CSV table of C-alpha atoms and ligand atoms in Angstrom, one decimal:
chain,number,residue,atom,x,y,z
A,1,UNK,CA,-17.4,6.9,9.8
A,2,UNK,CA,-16.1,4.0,7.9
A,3,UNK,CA,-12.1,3.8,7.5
A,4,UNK,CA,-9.8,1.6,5.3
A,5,UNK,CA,-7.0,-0.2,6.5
A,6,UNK,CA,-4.8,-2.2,4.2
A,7,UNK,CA,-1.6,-4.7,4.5
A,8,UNK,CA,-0.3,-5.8,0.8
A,9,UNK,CA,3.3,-6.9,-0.3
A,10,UNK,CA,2.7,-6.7,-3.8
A,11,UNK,CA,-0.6,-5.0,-4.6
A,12,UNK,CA,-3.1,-7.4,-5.0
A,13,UNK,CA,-5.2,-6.4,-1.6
A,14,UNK,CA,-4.4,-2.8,-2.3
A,15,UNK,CA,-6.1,-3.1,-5.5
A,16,UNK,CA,-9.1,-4.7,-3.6
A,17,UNK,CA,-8.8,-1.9,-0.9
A,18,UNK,CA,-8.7,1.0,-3.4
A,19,UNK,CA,-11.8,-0.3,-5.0
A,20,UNK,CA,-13.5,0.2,-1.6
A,21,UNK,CA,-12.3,3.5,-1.5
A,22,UNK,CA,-13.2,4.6,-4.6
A,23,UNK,CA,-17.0,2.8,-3.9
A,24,UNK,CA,-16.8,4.9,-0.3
A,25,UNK,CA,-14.9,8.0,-1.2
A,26,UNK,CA,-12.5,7.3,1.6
A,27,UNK,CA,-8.8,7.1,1.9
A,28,UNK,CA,-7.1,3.8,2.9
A,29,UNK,CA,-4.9,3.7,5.5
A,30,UNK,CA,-1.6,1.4,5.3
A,31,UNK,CA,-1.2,-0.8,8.3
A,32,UNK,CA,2.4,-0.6,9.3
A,33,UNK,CA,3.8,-0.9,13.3
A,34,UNK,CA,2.5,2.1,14.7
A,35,UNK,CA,-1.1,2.4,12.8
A,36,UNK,CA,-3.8,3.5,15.0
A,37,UNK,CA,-7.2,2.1,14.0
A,38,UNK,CA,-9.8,4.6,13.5
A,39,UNK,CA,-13.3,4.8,12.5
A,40,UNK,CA,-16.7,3.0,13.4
A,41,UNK,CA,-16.6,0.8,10.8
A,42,UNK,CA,-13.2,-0.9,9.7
A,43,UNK,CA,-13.0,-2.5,6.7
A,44,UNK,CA,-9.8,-4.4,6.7
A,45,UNK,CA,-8.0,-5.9,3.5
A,46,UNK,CA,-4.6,-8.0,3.7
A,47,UNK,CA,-2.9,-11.4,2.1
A,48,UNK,CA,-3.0,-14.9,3.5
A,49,UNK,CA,0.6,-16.1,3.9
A,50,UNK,CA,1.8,-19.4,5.1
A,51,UNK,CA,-2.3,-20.0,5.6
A,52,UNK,CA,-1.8,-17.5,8.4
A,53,UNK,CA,-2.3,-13.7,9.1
A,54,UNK,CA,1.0,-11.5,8.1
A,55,UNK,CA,2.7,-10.6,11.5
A,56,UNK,CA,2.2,-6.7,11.3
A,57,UNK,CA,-1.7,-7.3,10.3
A,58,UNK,CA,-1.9,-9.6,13.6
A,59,UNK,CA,-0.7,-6.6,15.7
A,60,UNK,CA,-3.2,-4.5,13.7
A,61,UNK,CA,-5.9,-6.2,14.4
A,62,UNK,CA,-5.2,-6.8,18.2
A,63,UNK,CA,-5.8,-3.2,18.4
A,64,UNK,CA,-8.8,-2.2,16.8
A,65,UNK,CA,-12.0,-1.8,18.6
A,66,UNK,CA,-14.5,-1.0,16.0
A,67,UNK,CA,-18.3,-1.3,16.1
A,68,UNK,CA,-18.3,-3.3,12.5
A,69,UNK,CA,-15.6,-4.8,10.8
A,70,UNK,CA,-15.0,-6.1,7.3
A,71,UNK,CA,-12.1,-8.6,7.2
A,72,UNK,CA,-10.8,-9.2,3.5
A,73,UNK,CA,-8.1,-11.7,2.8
A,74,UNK,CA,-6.6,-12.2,-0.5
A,75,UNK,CA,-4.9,-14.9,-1.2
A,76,UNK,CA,-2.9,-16.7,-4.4
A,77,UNK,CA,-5.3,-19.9,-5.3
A,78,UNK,CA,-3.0,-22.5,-2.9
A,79,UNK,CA,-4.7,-22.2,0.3
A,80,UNK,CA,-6.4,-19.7,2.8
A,81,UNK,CA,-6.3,-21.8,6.0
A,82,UNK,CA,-8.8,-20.8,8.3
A,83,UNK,CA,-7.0,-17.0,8.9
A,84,UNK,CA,-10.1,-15.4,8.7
A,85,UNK,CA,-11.5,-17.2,11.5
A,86,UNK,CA,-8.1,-16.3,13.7
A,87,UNK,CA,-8.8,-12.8,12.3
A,88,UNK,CA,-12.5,-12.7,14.1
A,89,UNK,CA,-10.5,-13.7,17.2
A,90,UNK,CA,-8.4,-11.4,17.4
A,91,UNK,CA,-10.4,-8.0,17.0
A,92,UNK,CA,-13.3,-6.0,19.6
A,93,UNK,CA,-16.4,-5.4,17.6
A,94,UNK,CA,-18.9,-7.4,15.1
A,95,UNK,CA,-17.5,-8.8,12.3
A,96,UNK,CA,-20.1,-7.8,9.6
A,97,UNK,CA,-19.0,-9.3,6.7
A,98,UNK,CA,-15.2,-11.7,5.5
A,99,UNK,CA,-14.4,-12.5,2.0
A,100,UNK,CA,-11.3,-14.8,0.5
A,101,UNK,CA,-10.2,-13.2,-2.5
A,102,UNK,CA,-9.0,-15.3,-4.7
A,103,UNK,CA,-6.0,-13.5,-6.4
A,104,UNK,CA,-2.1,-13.9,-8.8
A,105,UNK,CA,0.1,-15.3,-6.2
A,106,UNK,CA,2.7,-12.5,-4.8
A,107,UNK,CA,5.7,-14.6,-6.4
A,108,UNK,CA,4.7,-15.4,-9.9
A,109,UNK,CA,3.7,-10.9,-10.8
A,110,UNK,CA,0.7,-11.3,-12.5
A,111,UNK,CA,-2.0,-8.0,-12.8
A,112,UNK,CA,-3.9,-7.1,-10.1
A,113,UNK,CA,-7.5,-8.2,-11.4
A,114,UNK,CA,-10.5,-9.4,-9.0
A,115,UNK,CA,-14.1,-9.8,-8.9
A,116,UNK,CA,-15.4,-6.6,-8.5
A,117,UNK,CA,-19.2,-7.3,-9.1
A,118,UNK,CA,-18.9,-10.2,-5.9
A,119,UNK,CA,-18.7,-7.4,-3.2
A,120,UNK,CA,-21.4,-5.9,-4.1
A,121,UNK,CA,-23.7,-8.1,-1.0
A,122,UNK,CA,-20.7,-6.6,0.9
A,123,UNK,CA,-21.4,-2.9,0.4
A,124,UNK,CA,-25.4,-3.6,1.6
A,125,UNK,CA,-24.2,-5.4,4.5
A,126,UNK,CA,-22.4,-2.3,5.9
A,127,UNK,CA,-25.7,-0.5,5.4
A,128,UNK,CA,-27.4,-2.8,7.2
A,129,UNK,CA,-24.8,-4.2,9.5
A,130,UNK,CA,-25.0,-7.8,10.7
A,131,UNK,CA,-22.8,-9.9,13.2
A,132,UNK,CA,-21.6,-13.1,11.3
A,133,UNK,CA,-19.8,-15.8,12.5
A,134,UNK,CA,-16.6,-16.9,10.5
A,135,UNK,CA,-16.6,-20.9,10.7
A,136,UNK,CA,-13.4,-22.7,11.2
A,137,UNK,CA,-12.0,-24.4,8.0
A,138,UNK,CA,-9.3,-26.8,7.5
A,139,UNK,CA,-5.7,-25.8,6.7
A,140,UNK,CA,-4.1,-27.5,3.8
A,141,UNK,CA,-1.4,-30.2,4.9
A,142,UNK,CA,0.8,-29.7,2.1
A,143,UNK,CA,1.0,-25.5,2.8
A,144,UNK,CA,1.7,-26.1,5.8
A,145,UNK,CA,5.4,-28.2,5.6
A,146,UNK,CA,7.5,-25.2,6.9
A,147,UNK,CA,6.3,-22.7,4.4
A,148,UNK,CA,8.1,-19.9,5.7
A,149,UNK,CA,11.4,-21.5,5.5
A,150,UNK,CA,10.1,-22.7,2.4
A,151,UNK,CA,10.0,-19.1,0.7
A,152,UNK,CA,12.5,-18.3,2.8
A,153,UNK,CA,14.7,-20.7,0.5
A,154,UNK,CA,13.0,-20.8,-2.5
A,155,UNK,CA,13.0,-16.3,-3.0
A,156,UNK,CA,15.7,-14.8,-3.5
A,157,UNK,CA,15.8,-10.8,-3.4
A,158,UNK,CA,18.7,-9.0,-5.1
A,159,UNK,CA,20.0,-5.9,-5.1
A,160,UNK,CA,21.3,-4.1,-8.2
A,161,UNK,CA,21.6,0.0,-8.7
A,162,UNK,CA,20.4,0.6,-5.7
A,163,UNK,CA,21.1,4.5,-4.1
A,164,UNK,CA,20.5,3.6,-0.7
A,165,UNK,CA,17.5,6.2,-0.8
A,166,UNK,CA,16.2,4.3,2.4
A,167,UNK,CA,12.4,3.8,0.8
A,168,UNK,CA,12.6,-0.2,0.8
A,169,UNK,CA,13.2,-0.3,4.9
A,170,UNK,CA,11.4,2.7,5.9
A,171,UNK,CA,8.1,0.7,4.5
A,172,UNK,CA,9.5,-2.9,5.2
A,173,UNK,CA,6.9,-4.4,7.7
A,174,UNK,CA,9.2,-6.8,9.5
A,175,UNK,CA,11.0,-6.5,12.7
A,176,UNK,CA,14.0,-7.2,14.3
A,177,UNK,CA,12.2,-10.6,15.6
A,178,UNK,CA,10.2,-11.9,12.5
A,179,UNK,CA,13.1,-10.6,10.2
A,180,UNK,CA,12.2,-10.4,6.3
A,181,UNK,CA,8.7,-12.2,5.8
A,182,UNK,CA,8.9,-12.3,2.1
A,183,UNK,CA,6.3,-10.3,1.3
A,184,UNK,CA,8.4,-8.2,-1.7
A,185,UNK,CA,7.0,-4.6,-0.6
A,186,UNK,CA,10.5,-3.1,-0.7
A,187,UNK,CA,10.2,-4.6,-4.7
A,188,UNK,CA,7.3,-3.2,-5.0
A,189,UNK,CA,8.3,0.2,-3.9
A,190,UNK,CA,11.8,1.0,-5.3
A,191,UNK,CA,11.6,4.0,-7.4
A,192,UNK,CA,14.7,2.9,-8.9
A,193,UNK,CA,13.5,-0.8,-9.8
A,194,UNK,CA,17.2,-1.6,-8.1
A,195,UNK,CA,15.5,-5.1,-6.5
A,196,UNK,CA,14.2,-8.5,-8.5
A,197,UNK,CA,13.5,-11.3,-7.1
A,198,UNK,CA,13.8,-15.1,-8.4
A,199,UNK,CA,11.7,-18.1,-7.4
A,200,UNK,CA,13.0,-21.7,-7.6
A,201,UNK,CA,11.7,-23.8,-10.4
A,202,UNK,CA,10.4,-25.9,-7.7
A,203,UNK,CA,8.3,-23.6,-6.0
A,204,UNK,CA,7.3,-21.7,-9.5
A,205,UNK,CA,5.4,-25.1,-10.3
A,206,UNK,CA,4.0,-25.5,-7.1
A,207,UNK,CA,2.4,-22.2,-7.2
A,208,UNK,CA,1.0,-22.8,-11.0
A,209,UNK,CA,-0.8,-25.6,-9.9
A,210,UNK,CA,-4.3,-23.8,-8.4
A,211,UNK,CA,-5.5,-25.6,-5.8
A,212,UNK,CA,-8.6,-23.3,-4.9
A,213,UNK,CA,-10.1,-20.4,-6.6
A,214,UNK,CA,-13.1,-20.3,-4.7
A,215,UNK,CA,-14.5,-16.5,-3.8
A,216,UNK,CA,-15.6,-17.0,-0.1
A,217,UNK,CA,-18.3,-14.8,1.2
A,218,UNK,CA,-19.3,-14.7,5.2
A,219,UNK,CA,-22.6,-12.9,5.0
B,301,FMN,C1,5.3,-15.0,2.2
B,301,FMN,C2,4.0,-15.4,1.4
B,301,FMN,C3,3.2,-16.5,1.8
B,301,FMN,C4,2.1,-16.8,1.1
B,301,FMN,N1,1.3,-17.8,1.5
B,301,FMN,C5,0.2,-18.1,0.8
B,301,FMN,C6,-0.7,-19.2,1.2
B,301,FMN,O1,-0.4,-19.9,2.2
B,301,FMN,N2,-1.8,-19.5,0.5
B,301,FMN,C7,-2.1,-18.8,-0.6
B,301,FMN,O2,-3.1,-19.1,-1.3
B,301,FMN,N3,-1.3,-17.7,-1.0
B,301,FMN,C8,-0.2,-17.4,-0.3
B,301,FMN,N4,0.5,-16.3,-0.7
B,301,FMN,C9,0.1,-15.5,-1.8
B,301,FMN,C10,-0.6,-14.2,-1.4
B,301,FMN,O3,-1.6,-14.5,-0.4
B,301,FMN,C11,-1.4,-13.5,-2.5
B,301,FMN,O4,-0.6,-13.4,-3.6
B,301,FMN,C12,-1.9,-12.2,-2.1
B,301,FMN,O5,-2.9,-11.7,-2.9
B,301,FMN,C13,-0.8,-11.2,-1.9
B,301,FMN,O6,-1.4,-9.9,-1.6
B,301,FMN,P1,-0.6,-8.6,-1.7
B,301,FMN,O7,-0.2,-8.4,-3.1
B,301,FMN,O8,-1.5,-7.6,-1.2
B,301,FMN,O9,0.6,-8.7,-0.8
B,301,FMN,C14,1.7,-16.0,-0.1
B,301,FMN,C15,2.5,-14.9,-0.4
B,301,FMN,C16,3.6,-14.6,0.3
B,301,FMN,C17,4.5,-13.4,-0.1
């Protein structure tokens, strides 16, 4: 059985997770704290942030014991670090198959759009499963100046009509020890649109500059 499992802030690895889905007819499974990985064939889709794996995907994947995983990692054209190589680490069972996604960055809100047609090698690897080894690549220096303090100062999240219906911290992913990570999912998810969130000019340009694109297959 092959099972979907899916971290994403602000949509851009769901959309790459529901295309699986609809490819596989299977559901996909958010990763929040107390997910229970399932299935003999994970396929597991999630952002790069700070060029490292989002706390609550880490736990994730310390958990699951699959016979083949997929690890997908989208990530907004700056840098993608080497997190698919700490992913392989972390998890029991072959890694089949990674891809880097290249994607809109999570703090400019641009559409959702990917490559479809480049996972197709993908969907014939799980047929014909393979071990693959996920090489370690350099991290970019520049990312890697104290980019969480660096959102942390640079994205602001306000509140405006909110009704304190609860949704935003019932699917917030941070905990009492990593505190808010930035990753907008209570934005995303307010039915009442009653967050926004504003981005220094600063880091605005730094994040229009692209400094990768590249769609990275591990086959
Ligand atoms: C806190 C945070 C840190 C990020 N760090 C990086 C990074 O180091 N390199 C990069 O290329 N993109 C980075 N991004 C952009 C996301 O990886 C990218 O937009 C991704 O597709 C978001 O996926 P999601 O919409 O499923 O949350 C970061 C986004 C956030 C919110």
């Amino acid at each position: 059985m092959t099972s979907i499992f899916c971290f994403s802030g602000s949509g851009h690895s769901l959309a790459i997770a529901d295309y699986f889905s609809s490819m596989l007819s299977v559901p996909v499974n958010t990763i929040c704290r107390d997910t229970i990985p399932h299935g003999d064939t994970a396929i597991v889709v999630f952002p790069v942030y700070c060029q490292n794996i989002p706390a609550p995907v880490k736990a994730f994947l310390k958990k699951l014991n699959a016979a083949n995983i997929v690890l997908i990692a989208s990530y907004g054209r700056i840098s993608y670090g080497r997190v698919l190589f700490e992913a392989q680490k972390l998890v029991r069972g072959n890694v089949i198959a990674g891809v880097y996604v290249p994607t809109g960055h999570t703090f400019l809100q641009g559409n959702t759009d990917f490559d479809e047609a480049a996972f197709l090698p993908v969907f014939e690897r799980i047929k014909a499963p393979r071990t693959v080894s996920i090489p370690k690549t350099p991290k970019s220096l520049y990312a890697n100046i104290f980019p969480g303090w660096r959102s942390r100062a640079s994205v602001k999240i306000t509140k405006s009509s909110c009704v304190n219906c609860g949704i935003c911290r019932e699917c917030c992913p941070a905990n009492d020890t990593t505190g808010c990570i930035r990753c907008l999912r209570c934005v995303s998810s307010c039915p009442h649109n009653a967050l926004t969130f504003t981005v220094s000019p600063f880091l605005k340009k730094y994040l229009t500059t692209h400094y990768c694109d590249d769609l990275v297959l591990y086959l």
